[in-house]
Amino acid sequence: MAARTAEKYAKYMFPTVRTLYEEPIVMSRGSGHYLYDEDGKEYLDFFGGILTCGIGHANPKVAEAVSKQAHTLQHCSTLYIIPGQVELAERLLGIVPKGISKFTFANSGTEAIEAAILMAQIATGNDEIIALRHSYSGRSKLAIELTALHNWKQGMAPSGNVKYTHNGYCYRCAFGLGYPSCGMKCAYDLEELIRTSTRGSIAALIAEPVQGVGGVIVPPPEFFPIVADITRKHGGIFISDEVQTGFGRTGGKWFGIEHWGVEPDAITAAKQMASGAPIGALMARAELADRWTAPSISTFGGNPVTMAAACATIDFMKENDTKANAEAMGARLTDGLSRLQRKYPCMGDVRGKGLMIGIEFVKEGKEPAAGLLLKVLEGTKRRGLLVGKGGLDGNVMRLAPHLTITQGEIDGALSVLEDSIAEA
Ligand SMILES: Cc1ncc(COP(=O)(O)O)c(C=O)c1O
């Protein structure tokens, strides 16, 4: 049955949207931390629909809230006031970093980022944007331009409004230096980039606190304070792209940027905040949001059903302190992976924060080993564990279990990973 569905999929769908694995999985059901394919095979899900299902598939609280709202008012558009938007804004106000107090909702991370850039340009009167190298921002033309990974560029020619500054990628330092003796050259280089490659004033710098698609890249503690300062000195706002890192994913904090002690001017969020209902959110300082006054609408943005899903998700996260579990389970998973790393030199780097972890697979001399990772992925799939992949060279395994994951499931996944790596 699954083979027949896959055949029809290949026939009807645009080929640009890629599936994982030699034989793609035809997924039919999710429950808690597990997914089930069309043939009934069970998989422990360590990728959560690309970091979107953070509190268990078909979470009963979310399902109930969505069903109740769908039976009450499914849609009316932003021409009318949707109470769920206010309810979500009040919940967000209680958890966002200091200074953020206004919200607008969309349908995806891409749309949230589009809105953030537009707001930054309107609010500052500048148009040039800085993105980090190895960043990923989505699938609109602007988001593709903000993305700094050649394999996601769709062959598009750049418009020239975006410049790319260094990220804090210590394992492959662009300057060939080592932390901390490097003096944070990667961060300070932003000053030079702005002075030499822009008109001197910028609208914004957009950055993922931990770069996800780029390969789970975690910069050193000094990185964001330095780049945020330089950005503001040149008239720009600091946008923290929390599409992957938001809502407790990085453990112990609601938003990834909090680990660096920086208060962003704006935050973009999506994915995990509504447990799979399509959502995007732009959250900003009031003085920035209030400068965007020309009329706009979003037919689906902030719709009642999605708002109900997001409110129920945040309530569940608070009631179950999922960000604390992400911290504890993230430490357990990282410890286990570090033990494996001592045994298997192909695991060149193990890094991450909370339950957002990457393993960079390498050959001798740190050469990226994308082929080896693909073999490991096939092995984990066969053994019933789903993980992701990323990185500029496609050699980084990405692990992002549900925030509610248990010790037993972490230990089980570690043993599947060990067997699959040994086999590959
Ligand atoms: C950091 C980041 N920003 C933006 C996006 C785009 O979000 P979406 O796919 O919901 O448009 C993604 C998607 O993976 C992402 O990881």
Short mmCIF file of C-alpha atoms and ligand atoms in Angstrom, two decimals:
data_model
loop_
_atom_site.label_atom_id
_atom_site.label_comp_id
_atom_site.label_asym_id
_atom_site.label_seq_id
_atom_site.Cartn_x
_atom_site.Cartn_y
_atom_site.Cartn_z
CA MET A 1 0.00 0.00 0.00
CA ALA A 2 2.80 2.44 0.99
CA ALA A 3 4.63 1.83 -2.32
CA ARG A 4 1.47 2.74 -4.26
CA THR A 5 1.01 6.02 -2.33
CA ALA A 6 4.68 6.90 -2.87
CA GLU A 7 4.31 6.26 -6.59
CA LYS A 8 1.28 8.58 -6.82
CA TYR A 9 3.10 11.20 -4.72
CA ALA A 10 6.02 11.25 -7.16
CA LYS A 11 3.53 11.59 -10.02
CA TYR A 12 1.44 14.48 -8.62
CA MET A 13 3.71 16.59 -6.42
CA PHE A 14 6.31 19.22 -7.36
CA PRO A 15 9.73 17.56 -7.22
CA THR A 16 11.24 20.54 -5.36
CA VAL A 17 9.79 19.30 -2.05
CA ARG A 18 12.19 16.57 -0.94
CA THR A 19 11.52 13.59 1.29
CA LEU A 20 14.12 11.84 3.43
CA TYR A 21 15.44 8.28 2.94
CA GLU A 22 16.01 6.08 -0.13
CA GLU A 23 12.45 4.83 0.23
CA PRO A 24 10.34 7.64 1.71
CA ILE A 25 8.13 6.81 4.67
CA VAL A 26 4.38 7.17 4.09
CA MET A 27 3.21 8.47 7.45
CA SER A 28 -0.28 7.78 8.66
CA ARG A 29 -0.59 8.36 12.42
CA GLY A 30 1.09 9.99 15.42
CA SER A 31 0.66 9.43 19.13
CA GLY A 32 2.84 10.87 21.90
CA HIS A 33 6.50 10.47 20.95
CA TYR A 34 5.77 7.93 18.18
CA LEU A 35 4.80 7.99 14.51
CA TYR A 36 3.30 5.09 12.54
CA ASP A 37 3.67 4.49 8.81
CA GLU A 38 1.03 3.17 6.43
CA ASP A 39 2.17 -0.40 7.10
CA GLY A 40 1.87 0.07 10.86
CA LYS A 41 5.63 0.27 11.64
CA GLU A 42 6.34 2.33 14.77
CA TYR A 43 9.04 5.02 14.92
CA LEU A 44 10.35 6.93 17.95
CA ASP A 45 10.32 10.48 16.63
CA PHE A 46 13.52 12.43 17.36
CA PHE A 47 12.82 15.15 14.79
CA GLY A 48 9.24 16.18 15.72
CA GLY A 49 8.09 17.18 12.23
CA ILE A 50 11.17 19.44 11.90
CA LEU A 51 11.06 20.71 15.51
CA THR A 52 7.35 21.42 15.38
CA CYS A 53 5.67 18.77 17.50
CA GLY A 54 7.24 19.54 20.87
CA ILE A 55 4.65 18.14 23.26
CA GLY A 56 3.73 14.80 21.71
CA HIS A 57 1.86 13.96 18.54
CA ALA A 58 -1.92 14.33 18.79
CA ASN A 59 -1.52 15.94 22.20
CA PRO A 60 -5.02 15.49 23.72
CA LYS A 61 -5.17 19.03 25.20
CA VAL A 62 -4.30 20.61 21.85
CA ALA A 63 -6.59 18.28 19.89
CA GLU A 64 -9.48 19.10 22.23
CA ALA A 65 -8.91 22.88 21.96
CA VAL A 66 -8.70 22.70 18.15
CA SER A 67 -11.82 20.56 17.87
CA LYS A 68 -13.80 22.83 20.22
CA GLN A 69 -12.76 25.94 18.28
CA ALA A 70 -13.46 24.32 14.89
CA HIS A 71 -16.99 23.62 16.08
CA THR A 72 -17.41 27.22 17.32
CA LEU A 73 -15.77 29.57 14.81
CA GLN A 74 -13.24 28.32 12.31
CA HIS A 75 -12.67 31.47 10.29
CA CYS A 76 -13.79 35.07 10.00
CA SER A 77 -10.59 36.88 8.79
CA THR A 78 -8.66 39.74 10.33
CA LEU A 79 -11.41 42.19 9.28
CA TYR A 80 -12.90 41.36 12.68
CA ILE A 81 -11.37 41.05 16.11
CA ILE A 82 -10.48 37.46 16.93
CA PRO A 83 -10.48 36.99 20.72
CA GLY A 84 -7.98 34.12 20.45
CA GLN A 85 -5.33 36.58 19.23
CA VAL A 86 -5.71 38.60 22.42
CA GLU A 87 -5.63 35.45 24.52
CA LEU A 88 -2.43 34.32 22.81
CA ALA A 89 -0.84 37.79 23.08
CA GLU A 90 -1.49 37.78 26.85
CA ARG A 91 0.12 34.37 27.21
CA LEU A 92 3.12 35.48 25.11
CA LEU A 93 3.53 38.67 27.16
CA GLY A 94 4.17 36.49 30.19
CA ILE A 95 7.06 34.62 28.57
CA VAL A 96 8.82 36.86 26.03
CA PRO A 97 12.07 38.71 26.83
CA LYS A 98 11.74 42.20 28.38
CA GLY A 99 10.77 44.95 25.94
CA ILE A 100 8.68 42.88 23.54
CA SER A 101 5.00 43.81 23.83
CA LYS A 102 3.30 43.76 20.41
CA PHE A 103 2.30 40.79 18.27
CA THR A 104 1.08 39.98 14.78
CA PHE A 105 0.31 36.51 13.48
CA ALA A 106 0.89 34.74 10.17
CA ASN A 107 0.88 31.21 8.78
CA SER A 108 4.52 30.16 8.71
CA GLY A 109 8.02 31.03 9.80
CA THR A 110 8.70 32.43 6.34
CA GLU A 111 5.81 34.88 6.64
CA ALA A 112 6.85 35.94 10.13
CA ILE A 113 10.33 36.74 8.78
CA GLU A 114 8.91 38.65 5.80
CA ALA A 115 6.89 40.74 8.25
CA ALA A 116 9.90 41.31 10.52
CA ILE A 117 12.07 42.59 7.68
CA LEU A 118 9.29 44.84 6.40
CA MET A 119 8.74 46.25 9.88
CA ALA A 120 12.49 46.82 10.34
CA GLN A 121 12.72 48.70 7.04
CA ILE A 122 9.66 50.82 7.82
CA ALA A 123 10.72 51.54 11.40
CA THR A 124 14.37 52.41 10.69
CA GLY A 125 14.02 53.97 7.24
CA ASN A 126 16.97 51.81 6.13
CA ASP A 127 16.73 48.92 3.71
CA GLU A 128 19.89 46.83 4.00
CA ILE A 129 19.76 43.61 6.01
CA ILE A 130 22.47 41.45 7.54
CA ALA A 131 22.03 37.69 7.86
CA LEU A 132 24.43 35.17 9.37
CA ARG A 133 26.31 32.75 7.16
CA HIS A 134 24.82 29.23 7.36
CA SER A 135 21.38 30.69 8.19
CA TYR A 136 18.05 29.35 6.92
CA SER A 137 14.97 31.56 6.66
CA GLY A 138 12.33 29.78 4.55
CA ARG A 139 10.94 29.50 1.04
CA SER A 140 9.71 32.92 -0.13
CA LYS A 141 12.02 34.89 -2.43
CA LEU A 142 13.14 37.17 0.43
CA ALA A 143 13.60 34.25 2.83
CA ILE A 144 15.68 32.41 0.24
CA GLU A 145 17.80 35.51 -0.11
CA LEU A 146 18.28 35.71 3.66
CA THR A 147 19.33 32.06 3.66
CA ALA A 148 23.08 31.57 3.51
CA LEU A 149 23.36 27.93 2.45
CA HIS A 150 23.97 27.45 -1.28
CA ASN A 151 21.95 24.23 -1.45
CA TRP A 152 18.74 26.08 -0.44
CA LYS A 153 19.19 29.05 -2.79
CA GLN A 154 17.13 27.62 -5.70
CA GLY A 155 19.65 29.16 -8.08
CA MET A 156 18.21 32.63 -7.41
CA ALA A 157 20.23 35.72 -8.21
CA PRO A 158 20.57 38.01 -5.15
CA SER A 159 18.92 41.45 -5.18
CA GLY A 160 21.85 42.86 -3.23
CA ASN A 161 19.99 44.09 -0.14
CA VAL A 162 21.27 41.28 2.07
CA LYS A 163 24.86 40.91 3.28
CA TYR A 164 26.16 37.87 5.16
CA THR A 165 28.27 38.19 8.27
CA HIS A 166 30.23 35.43 10.00
CA ASN A 167 28.49 33.09 12.40
CA GLY A 168 30.16 31.65 15.48
CA TYR A 169 31.04 28.24 14.05
CA CYS A 170 33.98 27.27 16.23
CA TYR A 171 34.38 23.72 14.85
CA ARG A 172 35.09 25.23 11.43
CA CYS A 173 36.29 28.73 12.29
CA ALA A 174 36.42 30.81 9.10
CA PHE A 175 39.55 32.54 10.44
CA GLY A 176 41.30 29.32 11.42
CA LEU A 177 41.39 30.47 15.05
CA GLY A 178 40.44 28.80 18.34
CA TYR A 179 38.06 30.01 21.04
CA PRO A 180 38.65 31.97 23.29
CA SER A 181 42.05 33.18 22.07
CA CYS A 182 40.34 34.24 18.78
CA GLY A 183 39.11 37.42 20.50
CA MET A 184 35.71 36.85 18.82
CA LYS A 185 36.95 37.96 15.41
CA CYS A 186 33.82 36.41 13.80
CA ALA A 187 31.53 38.76 15.75
CA TYR A 188 33.65 41.94 15.46
CA ASP A 189 33.97 41.44 11.70
CA LEU A 190 30.36 42.69 11.39
CA GLU A 191 31.62 46.26 11.89
CA GLU A 192 33.91 45.89 8.88
CA LEU A 193 31.12 44.31 6.80
CA ILE A 194 28.71 47.18 7.49
CA ARG A 195 31.36 49.85 6.86
CA THR A 196 32.60 48.32 3.62
CA SER A 197 29.59 46.56 2.07
CA THR A 198 26.55 48.67 3.01
CA ARG A 199 25.77 52.38 2.94
CA GLY A 200 26.72 52.48 6.61
CA SER A 201 23.24 52.26 8.11
CA ILE A 202 21.23 49.05 8.17
CA ALA A 203 17.63 48.05 8.87
CA ALA A 204 18.33 44.85 10.79
CA LEU A 205 20.45 41.88 11.60
CA ILE A 206 18.48 38.63 11.68
CA ALA A 207 19.99 35.64 13.43
CA GLU A 208 18.97 32.22 14.70
CA PRO A 209 20.42 31.83 18.23
CA VAL A 210 21.22 28.22 17.33
CA GLN A 211 21.30 27.67 13.57
CA GLY A 212 19.15 24.65 12.84
CA VAL A 213 19.15 23.78 9.14
CA GLY A 214 22.73 25.10 8.97
CA GLY A 215 23.79 22.23 11.24
CA VAL A 216 22.96 23.09 14.87
CA ILE A 217 25.64 25.76 15.17
CA VAL A 218 25.94 27.31 18.65
CA PRO A 219 28.06 30.47 18.89
CA PRO A 220 30.13 31.31 22.00
CA PRO A 221 28.58 33.37 24.85
CA GLU A 222 30.11 36.68 23.67
CA PHE A 223 28.78 36.42 20.10
CA PHE A 224 25.27 37.89 20.29
CA PRO A 225 26.04 40.73 22.74
CA ILE A 226 28.76 41.92 20.31
CA VAL A 227 26.74 41.67 17.09
CA ALA A 228 23.61 43.18 18.68
CA ASP A 229 25.67 46.20 19.84
CA ILE A 230 27.24 46.74 16.41
CA THR A 231 23.84 46.36 14.70
CA ARG A 232 22.25 49.03 16.91
CA LYS A 233 25.23 51.35 16.54
CA HIS A 234 24.53 51.34 12.79
CA GLY A 235 20.82 52.08 13.12
CA GLY A 236 19.57 48.50 12.80
CA ILE A 237 17.34 46.34 14.97
CA PHE A 238 18.29 42.90 16.26
CA ILE A 239 15.79 40.22 15.15
CA SER A 240 16.07 36.88 16.90
CA ASP A 241 14.74 34.17 14.59
CA GLU A 242 13.30 31.71 17.09
CA VAL A 243 11.39 29.59 14.58
CA GLN A 244 13.36 26.55 15.80
CA THR A 245 14.76 27.73 19.13
CA GLY A 246 11.59 29.20 20.64
CA PHE A 247 9.24 27.77 23.25
CA GLY A 248 11.73 25.91 25.41
CA ARG A 249 13.51 23.94 22.70
CA THR A 250 16.97 25.01 23.93
CA GLY A 251 16.21 24.00 27.53
CA GLY A 252 15.64 26.09 30.66
CA LYS A 253 14.56 29.25 28.79
CA TRP A 254 11.51 30.10 26.69
CA PHE A 255 13.63 31.65 23.91
CA GLY A 256 17.07 30.70 22.66
CA ILE A 257 18.50 34.22 22.72
CA GLU A 258 17.99 34.38 26.51
CA HIS A 259 21.02 32.08 26.88
CA TRP A 260 23.16 34.95 25.53
CA GLY A 261 21.59 37.62 27.77
CA VAL A 262 20.57 39.79 24.81
CA GLU A 263 17.17 41.51 24.68
CA PRO A 264 16.09 41.38 21.03
CA ASP A 265 14.10 44.16 19.34
CA ALA A 266 11.95 41.59 17.58
CA ILE A 267 11.38 37.84 17.61
CA THR A 268 10.08 35.62 14.83
CA ALA A 269 8.48 32.34 15.86
CA ALA A 270 6.50 29.48 14.29
CA LYS A 271 6.77 25.67 14.32
CA GLN A 272 6.52 24.40 17.91
CA MET A 273 4.33 27.24 19.18
CA ALA A 274 1.11 25.66 17.86
CA SER A 275 2.03 21.94 17.84
CA GLY A 276 1.58 21.57 14.08
CA ALA A 277 -1.21 24.06 13.31
CA PRO A 278 0.27 26.41 10.67
CA ILE A 279 1.46 29.51 12.51
CA GLY A 280 3.95 32.35 12.35
CA ALA A 281 4.38 35.16 14.84
CA LEU A 282 6.22 38.45 14.82
CA MET A 283 6.72 39.91 18.28
CA ALA A 284 8.35 43.31 18.66
CA ARG A 285 9.01 46.36 20.78
CA ALA A 286 5.95 48.63 20.66
CA GLU A 287 7.90 51.60 19.29
CA LEU A 288 8.84 49.51 16.22
CA ALA A 289 5.46 47.85 15.68
CA ASP A 290 3.65 51.17 16.01
CA ARG A 291 5.57 52.68 13.09
CA TRP A 292 4.00 50.12 10.73
CA THR A 293 0.66 51.85 10.13
CA ALA A 294 -0.14 51.38 6.42
CA PRO A 295 -3.11 48.99 6.16
CA SER A 296 -2.59 45.24 5.65
CA ILE A 297 -4.59 42.06 6.17
CA SER A 298 -3.84 38.37 6.48
CA THR A 299 -6.72 36.09 5.52
CA PHE A 300 -5.56 33.17 7.66
CA GLY A 301 -2.98 34.79 9.94
CA GLY A 302 -4.12 34.56 13.56
CA ASN A 303 -7.18 32.47 12.68
CA PRO A 304 -9.28 31.19 15.61
CA VAL A 305 -8.33 27.50 15.28
CA THR A 306 -4.59 28.16 15.15
CA MET A 307 -4.86 30.58 18.08
CA ALA A 308 -6.61 27.88 20.12
CA ALA A 309 -3.84 25.40 19.24
CA ALA A 310 -1.14 27.87 20.29
CA CYS A 311 -2.85 28.79 23.58
CA ALA A 312 -3.33 25.12 24.47
CA THR A 313 0.31 24.38 23.56
CA ILE A 314 1.70 27.14 25.78
CA ASP A 315 -0.62 26.16 28.66
CA PHE A 316 0.58 22.56 28.40
CA MET A 317 4.23 23.68 28.30
CA LYS A 318 3.75 25.77 31.45
CA GLU A 319 1.77 23.15 33.36
CA ASN A 320 4.35 20.46 32.59
CA ASP A 321 7.46 22.69 32.77
CA THR A 322 8.65 21.25 29.47
CA LYS A 323 11.59 23.63 29.20
CA ALA A 324 13.04 22.16 32.41
CA ASN A 325 12.61 18.64 31.03
CA ALA A 326 14.28 19.77 27.79
CA GLU A 327 17.28 20.96 29.82
CA ALA A 328 17.59 17.75 31.84
CA MET A 329 16.96 15.36 28.94
CA GLY A 330 19.18 17.44 26.65
CA ALA A 331 22.05 17.01 29.13
CA ARG A 332 21.44 13.24 29.28
CA LEU A 333 21.38 12.92 25.49
CA THR A 334 24.50 15.10 25.05
CA ASP A 335 26.38 13.07 27.72
CA GLY A 336 25.44 9.83 25.98
CA LEU A 337 26.51 11.17 22.59
CA SER A 338 29.82 12.42 24.01
CA ARG A 339 30.47 8.89 25.30
CA LEU A 340 29.79 7.53 21.80
CA GLN A 341 32.01 10.23 20.29
CA ARG A 342 35.00 8.91 22.26
CA LYS A 343 34.43 5.51 20.61
CA TYR A 344 33.59 6.63 17.06
CA PRO A 345 35.97 9.29 15.61
CA CYS A 346 33.55 9.84 12.69
CA MET A 347 31.45 11.85 15.19
CA GLY A 348 33.62 14.94 14.71
CA ASP A 349 31.56 17.34 16.81
CA VAL A 350 28.62 16.94 19.18
CA ARG A 351 26.97 20.26 19.98
CA GLY A 352 23.69 21.90 20.82
CA LYS A 353 21.50 23.38 23.52
CA GLY A 354 18.71 21.62 25.37
CA LEU A 355 16.94 19.27 22.99
CA MET A 356 18.41 20.75 19.82
CA ILE A 357 21.51 18.69 19.17
CA GLY A 358 23.75 18.11 16.15
CA ILE A 359 26.42 15.53 15.38
CA GLU A 360 28.83 16.44 12.63
CA PHE A 361 29.98 13.31 10.76
CA VAL A 362 33.49 13.57 9.35
CA LYS A 363 36.29 11.64 7.72
CA GLU A 364 39.92 12.18 8.58
CA GLY A 365 40.95 15.84 8.74
CA LYS A 366 37.34 16.95 9.47
CA GLU A 367 36.28 16.33 5.87
CA PRO A 368 32.46 16.27 5.83
CA ALA A 369 31.08 12.71 5.60
CA ALA A 370 27.60 13.17 4.11
CA GLY A 371 27.53 9.67 2.60
CA LEU A 372 28.27 8.09 5.96
CA LEU A 373 25.47 10.08 7.60
CA LEU A 374 23.01 8.86 4.96
CA LYS A 375 23.96 5.26 5.80
CA VAL A 376 23.46 5.96 9.52
CA LEU A 377 20.04 7.50 8.76
CA GLU A 378 18.95 4.38 6.87
CA GLY A 379 20.08 2.29 9.86
CA THR A 380 18.16 4.37 12.40
CA LYS A 381 15.06 4.25 10.19
CA ARG A 382 15.24 0.45 9.96
CA ARG A 383 15.57 0.29 13.75
CA GLY A 384 12.53 2.57 14.25
CA LEU A 385 14.15 5.92 15.13
CA LEU A 386 13.59 9.10 13.12
CA VAL A 387 16.28 11.80 13.11
CA GLY A 388 17.04 14.74 10.80
CA LYS A 389 19.95 16.02 8.79
CA GLY A 390 21.39 19.43 7.95
CA GLY A 391 24.56 21.45 7.49
CA LEU A 392 26.11 23.16 4.47
CA ASP A 393 27.58 19.81 3.42
CA GLY A 394 24.67 17.64 4.56
CA ASN A 395 26.85 15.89 7.14
CA VAL A 396 25.15 16.93 10.39
CA MET A 397 22.67 14.65 12.12
CA ARG A 398 20.00 16.71 13.86
CA LEU A 399 18.27 15.42 16.99
CA ALA A 400 15.21 17.18 18.39
CA PRO A 401 13.09 14.86 20.52
CA HIS A 402 9.80 16.04 22.02
CA LEU A 403 10.28 18.32 25.03
CA THR A 404 8.34 15.72 27.03
CA ILE A 405 10.77 12.89 26.18
CA THR A 406 11.65 10.40 28.93
CA GLN A 407 14.98 9.01 30.20
CA GLY A 408 14.08 5.55 28.89
CA GLU A 409 13.40 6.87 25.41
CA ILE A 410 16.67 8.85 25.37
CA ASP A 411 18.60 5.74 26.40
CA GLY A 412 16.80 3.63 23.79
CA ALA A 413 17.60 6.15 21.07
CA LEU A 414 21.28 6.22 22.13
CA SER A 415 21.50 2.48 21.73
CA VAL A 416 19.87 2.62 18.24
CA LEU A 417 22.31 5.39 17.29
CA GLU A 418 25.29 3.35 18.48
CA ASP A 419 24.17 0.24 16.56
CA SER A 420 23.52 2.31 13.41
CA ILE A 421 26.85 4.15 13.56
CA ALA A 422 28.77 0.91 14.23
CA GLU A 423 27.02 -0.72 11.27
CA ALA A 424 27.67 2.21 8.89
C1 LIG B 1 15.18 29.27 11.60
C2 LIG B 1 14.07 29.16 10.61
N1 LIG B 1 13.48 30.27 10.16
C3 LIG B 1 12.47 30.21 9.27
C4 LIG B 1 12.02 29.02 8.77
C5 LIG B 1 10.87 28.98 7.79
O1 LIG B 1 9.73 28.50 8.41
P1 LIG B 1 8.54 27.86 7.55
O2 LIG B 1 9.04 26.60 6.94
O3 LIG B 1 7.45 27.66 8.57
O4 LIG B 1 8.14 28.87 6.53
C6 LIG B 1 12.60 27.83 9.21
C7 LIG B 1 12.14 26.52 8.72
O5 LIG B 1 12.71 25.50 8.94
C8 LIG B 1 13.67 27.90 10.14
O6 LIG B 1 14.28 26.81 10.58
#
